[in-house]
Every structure is written in C-alpha cells, then in structure tokens.
mmCIF file of C-alpha atoms in Angstrom:
data_model
loop_
_atom_site.group_PDB
_atom_site.id
_atom_site.type_symbol
_atom_site.label_atom_id
_atom_site.label_comp_id
_atom_site.label_asym_id
_atom_site.label_seq_id
_atom_site.Cartn_x
_atom_site.Cartn_y
_atom_site.Cartn_z
ATOM 1 C CA MET A 89 34.724 -23.448 -27.226
ATOM 2 C CA LYS A 90 33.789 -25.773 -24.184
ATOM 3 C CA SER A 91 30.723 -27.932 -24.009
ATOM 4 C CA ILE A 92 29.772 -27.467 -20.483
ATOM 5 C CA GLY A 93 25.907 -27.326 -20.700
ATOM 6 C CA THR A 94 23.266 -25.057 -18.758
ATOM 7 C CA LYS A 95 24.558 -24.198 -15.432
ATOM 8 C CA THR A 96 22.544 -22.265 -12.707
ATOM 9 C CA LEU A 97 23.428 -18.474 -13.077
ATOM 10 C CA HIS A 98 22.812 -15.650 -10.545
ATOM 11 C CA THR A 99 22.480 -11.923 -10.795
ATOM 12 C CA GLU A 100 21.402 -9.409 -8.312
ATOM 13 C CA ARG A 101 17.560 -10.024 -8.819
ATOM 14 C CA LEU A 102 17.449 -13.341 -10.885
ATOM 15 C CA LEU A 103 18.083 -16.859 -10.758
ATOM 16 C CA LEU A 104 18.459 -18.515 -14.162
ATOM 17 C CA ARG A 105 18.306 -22.281 -13.770
ATOM 18 C CA ARG A 106 17.282 -25.406 -15.968
ATOM 19 C CA PHE A 107 13.534 -25.707 -16.754
ATOM 20 C CA CYS A 108 11.809 -28.506 -14.727
ATOM 21 C CA GLU A 109 8.334 -30.225 -15.343
ATOM 22 C CA THR A 110 6.671 -28.160 -12.368
ATOM 23 C CA ASP A 111 7.217 -24.851 -14.475
ATOM 24 C CA ALA A 112 4.535 -25.661 -17.033
ATOM 25 C CA GLN A 113 1.632 -23.832 -15.302
ATOM 26 C CA ALA A 114 3.914 -20.473 -14.676
ATOM 27 C CA MET A 115 5.190 -20.489 -18.188
ATOM 28 C CA PHE A 116 1.690 -21.179 -19.551
ATOM 29 C CA ASP A 117 0.382 -18.314 -17.648
ATOM 30 C CA ASN A 118 3.197 -15.788 -17.854
ATOM 31 C CA TRP A 119 3.936 -15.931 -21.607
ATOM 32 C CA ALA A 120 3.119 -19.298 -23.474
ATOM 33 C CA SER A 121 -0.653 -18.864 -23.642
ATOM 34 C CA ARG A 122 -0.477 -14.745 -24.008
ATOM 35 C CA SER A 123 -0.585 -13.592 -27.728
ATOM 36 C CA GLU A 124 0.434 -9.984 -26.759
ATOM 37 C CA ASN A 125 3.503 -11.556 -25.410
ATOM 38 C CA LEU A 126 4.263 -13.527 -28.690
ATOM 39 C CA THR A 127 3.774 -10.959 -31.381
ATOM 40 C CA TYR A 128 7.607 -11.151 -32.356
ATOM 41 C CA VAL A 129 8.451 -14.707 -31.870
ATOM 42 C CA THR A 130 8.107 -17.475 -34.627
ATOM 43 C CA TRP A 131 5.633 -19.701 -32.412
ATOM 44 C CA ASP A 132 1.994 -19.355 -31.640
ATOM 45 C CA PRO A 133 0.424 -19.235 -28.239
ATOM 46 C CA HIS A 134 -0.030 -22.449 -26.496
ATOM 47 C CA LEU A 135 -3.846 -23.416 -26.392
ATOM 48 C CA ASN A 136 -3.593 -25.722 -23.360
ATOM 49 C CA ILE A 137 -1.201 -26.615 -20.778
ATOM 50 C CA GLU A 138 -0.307 -29.938 -22.358
ATOM 51 C CA GLN A 139 1.536 -27.965 -25.117
ATOM 52 C CA THR A 140 3.536 -26.176 -22.430
ATOM 53 C CA GLN A 141 4.160 -29.516 -20.716
ATOM 54 C CA ASN A 142 5.340 -31.094 -23.816
ATOM 55 C CA SER A 143 7.726 -28.083 -24.660
ATOM 56 C CA ILE A 144 9.354 -28.205 -21.172
ATOM 57 C CA GLY A 145 9.507 -32.170 -21.305
ATOM 58 C CA ASN A 146 11.379 -31.857 -24.702
ATOM 59 C CA TRP A 147 13.797 -29.322 -23.006
ATOM 60 C CA VAL A 148 14.528 -31.278 -19.887
ATOM 61 C CA LYS A 149 15.530 -34.126 -21.798
ATOM 62 C CA SER A 150 17.836 -31.944 -23.926
ATOM 63 C CA TYR A 151 19.720 -30.991 -20.705
ATOM 64 C CA ASP A 152 21.635 -34.328 -21.014
ATOM 65 C CA ASN A 153 23.411 -32.854 -24.134
ATOM 66 C CA PRO A 154 26.456 -30.654 -23.099
ATOM 67 C CA ASP A 155 25.915 -28.304 -25.978
ATOM 68 C CA TYR A 156 22.165 -27.348 -24.878
ATOM 69 C CA TYR A 157 21.706 -23.931 -23.239
ATOM 70 C CA LYS A 158 18.338 -22.930 -22.070
ATOM 71 C CA TRP A 159 17.588 -21.067 -18.909
ATOM 72 C CA ALA A 160 14.286 -20.553 -17.060
ATOM 73 C CA ILE A 161 14.213 -16.909 -15.611
ATOM 74 C CA CYS A 162 13.120 -16.568 -11.998
ATOM 75 C CA LEU A 163 13.256 -13.762 -9.377
ATOM 76 C CA LYS A 164 15.798 -14.728 -6.785
ATOM 77 C CA ASP A 165 13.107 -14.317 -4.000
ATOM 78 C CA ASN A 166 10.775 -16.895 -5.745
ATOM 79 C CA SER A 167 13.084 -19.436 -7.818
ATOM 80 C CA ASP A 168 10.355 -21.832 -8.085
ATOM 81 C CA TYR A 169 8.092 -19.372 -10.426
ATOM 82 C CA VAL A 170 9.355 -18.689 -13.998
ATOM 83 C CA ILE A 171 8.841 -15.527 -15.635
ATOM 84 C CA GLY A 172 10.696 -16.136 -18.927
ATOM 85 C CA ASP A 173 13.433 -17.899 -20.589
ATOM 86 C CA ILE A 174 16.672 -16.958 -22.433
ATOM 87 C CA SER A 175 18.435 -19.620 -24.531
ATOM 88 C CA LEU A 176 21.027 -20.281 -27.372
ATOM 89 C CA VAL A 177 18.936 -20.692 -30.465
ATOM 90 C CA SER A 178 21.732 -21.592 -32.759
ATOM 91 C CA VAL A 179 25.480 -22.598 -32.313
ATOM 92 C CA ASP A 180 28.024 -22.231 -35.230
ATOM 93 C CA GLU A 181 31.163 -24.314 -33.919
ATOM 94 C CA GLU A 182 32.977 -23.512 -37.054
ATOM 95 C CA ASN A 183 33.044 -19.687 -36.320
ATOM 96 C CA SER A 184 32.824 -20.144 -32.532
ATOM 97 C CA SER A 185 29.535 -17.994 -32.437
ATOM 98 C CA CYS A 186 26.023 -18.568 -31.319
ATOM 99 C CA GLU A 187 22.766 -16.516 -31.206
ATOM 100 C CA ILE A 188 20.648 -15.898 -28.229
ATOM 101 C CA GLY A 189 16.932 -15.620 -28.040
ATOM 102 C CA TYR A 190 14.741 -14.573 -25.188
ATOM 103 C CA ILE A 191 11.235 -14.043 -23.849
ATOM 104 C CA LEU A 192 9.894 -12.301 -20.763
ATOM 105 C CA GLY A 193 6.212 -12.401 -19.346
ATOM 106 C CA LEU A 194 4.625 -9.197 -20.134
ATOM 107 C CA ASP A 195 3.913 -8.556 -16.446
ATOM 108 C CA TYR A 196 7.579 -8.150 -16.090
ATOM 109 C CA TRP A 197 8.651 -5.790 -18.890
ATOM 110 C CA GLY A 198 10.303 -2.491 -18.281
ATOM 111 C CA GLN A 199 12.022 -3.332 -15.088
ATOM 112 C CA GLY A 200 15.607 -4.269 -16.574
ATOM 113 C CA LEU A 201 15.264 -7.974 -15.827
ATOM 114 C CA MET A 202 15.811 -9.111 -19.246
ATOM 115 C CA THR A 203 18.819 -6.925 -19.574
ATOM 116 C CA GLU A 204 20.071 -8.434 -16.469
ATOM 117 C CA ALA A 205 19.562 -11.872 -17.628
ATOM 118 C CA LEU A 206 21.079 -11.340 -21.018
ATOM 119 C CA LYS A 207 24.233 -9.704 -19.377
ATOM 120 C CA ALA A 208 24.599 -12.849 -17.347
ATOM 121 C CA VAL A 209 24.142 -15.306 -20.216
ATOM 122 C CA LEU A 210 26.565 -13.180 -22.494
ATOM 123 C CA SER A 211 29.266 -13.462 -19.828
ATOM 124 C CA TYR A 212 28.710 -17.298 -19.484
ATOM 125 C CA CYS A 213 28.871 -17.465 -23.336
ATOM 126 C CA LEU A 214 32.119 -15.490 -23.842
ATOM 127 C CA ASP A 215 33.945 -16.234 -20.509
ATOM 128 C CA GLU A 216 32.839 -19.888 -19.524
ATOM 129 C CA ILE A 217 31.759 -21.649 -23.018
ATOM 130 C CA ARG A 218 34.276 -19.344 -24.724
ATOM 131 C CA PHE A 219 32.396 -18.328 -27.837
ATOM 132 C CA LYS A 220 34.302 -15.695 -29.860
ATOM 133 C CA GLU A 221 31.189 -13.906 -30.898
ATOM 134 C CA VAL A 222 27.397 -13.797 -29.519
ATOM 135 C CA ASN A 223 24.476 -12.517 -31.779
ATOM 136 C CA ALA A 224 20.845 -11.710 -31.177
ATOM 137 C CA CYS A 225 18.217 -10.336 -33.416
ATOM 138 C CA TYR A 226 14.677 -8.846 -33.293
ATOM 139 C CA ALA A 227 12.041 -7.717 -35.629
ATOM 140 C CA SER A 228 12.392 -3.996 -36.450
ATOM 141 C CA LEU A 229 8.693 -3.547 -35.082
ATOM 142 C CA ASN A 230 9.985 -4.434 -31.696
ATOM 143 C CA PRO A 231 12.643 -1.827 -30.856
ATOM 144 C CA ALA A 232 12.380 -2.584 -27.057
ATOM 145 C CA SER A 233 14.414 -5.821 -27.811
ATOM 146 C CA GLY A 234 17.053 -3.826 -29.416
ATOM 147 C CA ARG A 235 17.282 -1.623 -26.342
ATOM 148 C CA VAL A 236 17.785 -4.661 -24.365
ATOM 149 C CA MET A 237 20.636 -5.803 -26.366
ATOM 150 C CA GLU A 238 22.378 -2.311 -26.320
ATOM 151 C CA LYS A 239 22.123 -2.090 -22.763
ATOM 152 C CA ALA A 240 23.461 -5.587 -22.276
ATOM 153 C CA GLY A 241 26.704 -4.230 -24.135
ATOM 154 C CA MET A 242 25.825 -5.442 -27.700
ATOM 155 C CA THR A 243 26.468 -3.304 -30.676
ATOM 156 C CA PHE A 244 24.436 -3.120 -33.901
ATOM 157 C CA TRP A 245 25.772 -5.558 -36.711
ATOM 158 C CA LYS A 246 23.480 -5.586 -39.663
ATOM 159 C CA THR A 247 20.042 -5.215 -40.956
ATOM 160 C CA ILE A 248 18.247 -7.624 -43.259
ATOM 161 C CA PRO A 249 15.232 -5.816 -44.787
ATOM 162 C CA ASN A 250 11.823 -7.578 -44.777
ATOM 163 C CA GLU A 251 13.242 -10.747 -43.757
ATOM 164 C CA VAL A 252 10.308 -11.478 -41.090
ATOM 165 C CA GLU A 253 7.063 -12.183 -42.350
ATOM 166 C CA GLN A 254 4.615 -13.811 -40.019
ATOM 167 C CA LYS A 255 1.575 -13.280 -38.096
ATOM 168 C CA GLY A 256 0.251 -10.699 -40.396
ATOM 169 C CA TYR A 257 3.246 -8.130 -40.586
ATOM 170 C CA ILE A 258 6.756 -7.715 -42.454
ATOM 171 C CA ALA A 259 9.558 -6.506 -40.747
ATOM 172 C CA ASP A 260 13.362 -5.957 -40.862
ATOM 173 C CA LYS A 261 15.441 -8.208 -38.972
ATOM 174 C CA ILE A 262 17.985 -6.359 -36.945
ATOM 175 C CA TYR A 263 21.314 -8.101 -35.538
ATOM 176 C CA TYR A 264 23.265 -7.008 -32.613
ATOM 177 C CA GLN A 265 26.515 -8.826 -31.413
ATOM 178 C CA ILE A 266 29.284 -8.817 -28.920
ATOM 179 C CA LYS A 267 32.688 -10.158 -29.627
ATOM 180 C CA LYS A 268 35.265 -11.723 -26.930
#
C-alpha cells in the first residue's frame, strides 16, 4: 500500500479532482441540501451554505494527509462545477483494504456517471495505491447503488440483516467487493 493522496483522475466524460472552497454552492445545490438525494446516507441535508462550506473547508485541510482520498466529480466540459463526490470512507491498513462511498446529484442519475467514476477510483485504489481489496456497501432499499457496483466490476460479498436504521427505515446493509 502506498500513501499517494488524492490525485486528479480522468475518464471519458468526467474529471475527478480535489474539492476546493469555490465548490460549496454547486455541492449545496446539487446534493447537500436535497433530502431526496440523501435518503440512504448517514448525514442530514445541509440547512445553509455555511454547513457546506465548513465540510469542504475540512476536506481541503485533509488533503495534506497522503492517506486522504476524496474526489469532487465534475463533467469534463465543466470542471469547475461539482455534481457529486466519491471517497475512501475507511482504510484498513492491516488487511490492505478500503471502503468507498459516493453520492451523485439527483439531476445526474441514470447516465452511468457514477459507474464511470467508481471504475476510475477502483483502478486507482488497486493499481496505484495497491490495496488488495476494495469494498462498498449500500442499504437494501437502494438497489440502484448495487447496480453501480456490479457495473463497475464489483461482486456481492455479504449481507448484514437490519444493519441500517436511520431516517425512519430499517434495511439490510449489502456489501460488494473487488480484489486485486
């Protein structure tokens, strides 16, 4: 495993780059303030732009850590406008594994963009950082997220029944993984 930090990644349609302070308004508008976009994540909608600015400020400071991996997802033809994010939400150095989490603004769903972003980050994790295994999970009430994982080459690993209890629902947590 190499500690190389968040480097810019390019795909056919996307640019994955570090967040910057000027991304706050787009993040707030595209997903951070939209409850329908946040049903299956652990955090609540941001009530104001200041909450989003604080989150991004913390992320920007974290980029100094070479073990911090968080990308702003942008369309290539508008690289100053964030439409989602993808990051390593946990790292297990002992087992050389990590877990990826992601979110995409509702207006960009159904276009294969998250699959494209996930493929790029999986490749970075396995080929550049050299993790032996990369995991991701989703609440069973959100099968579209599982389809993203499958299309990106991940395979079903395990289900933990009734593991997710939040926002008025209980769901199974379903894990996918890919190994080097």
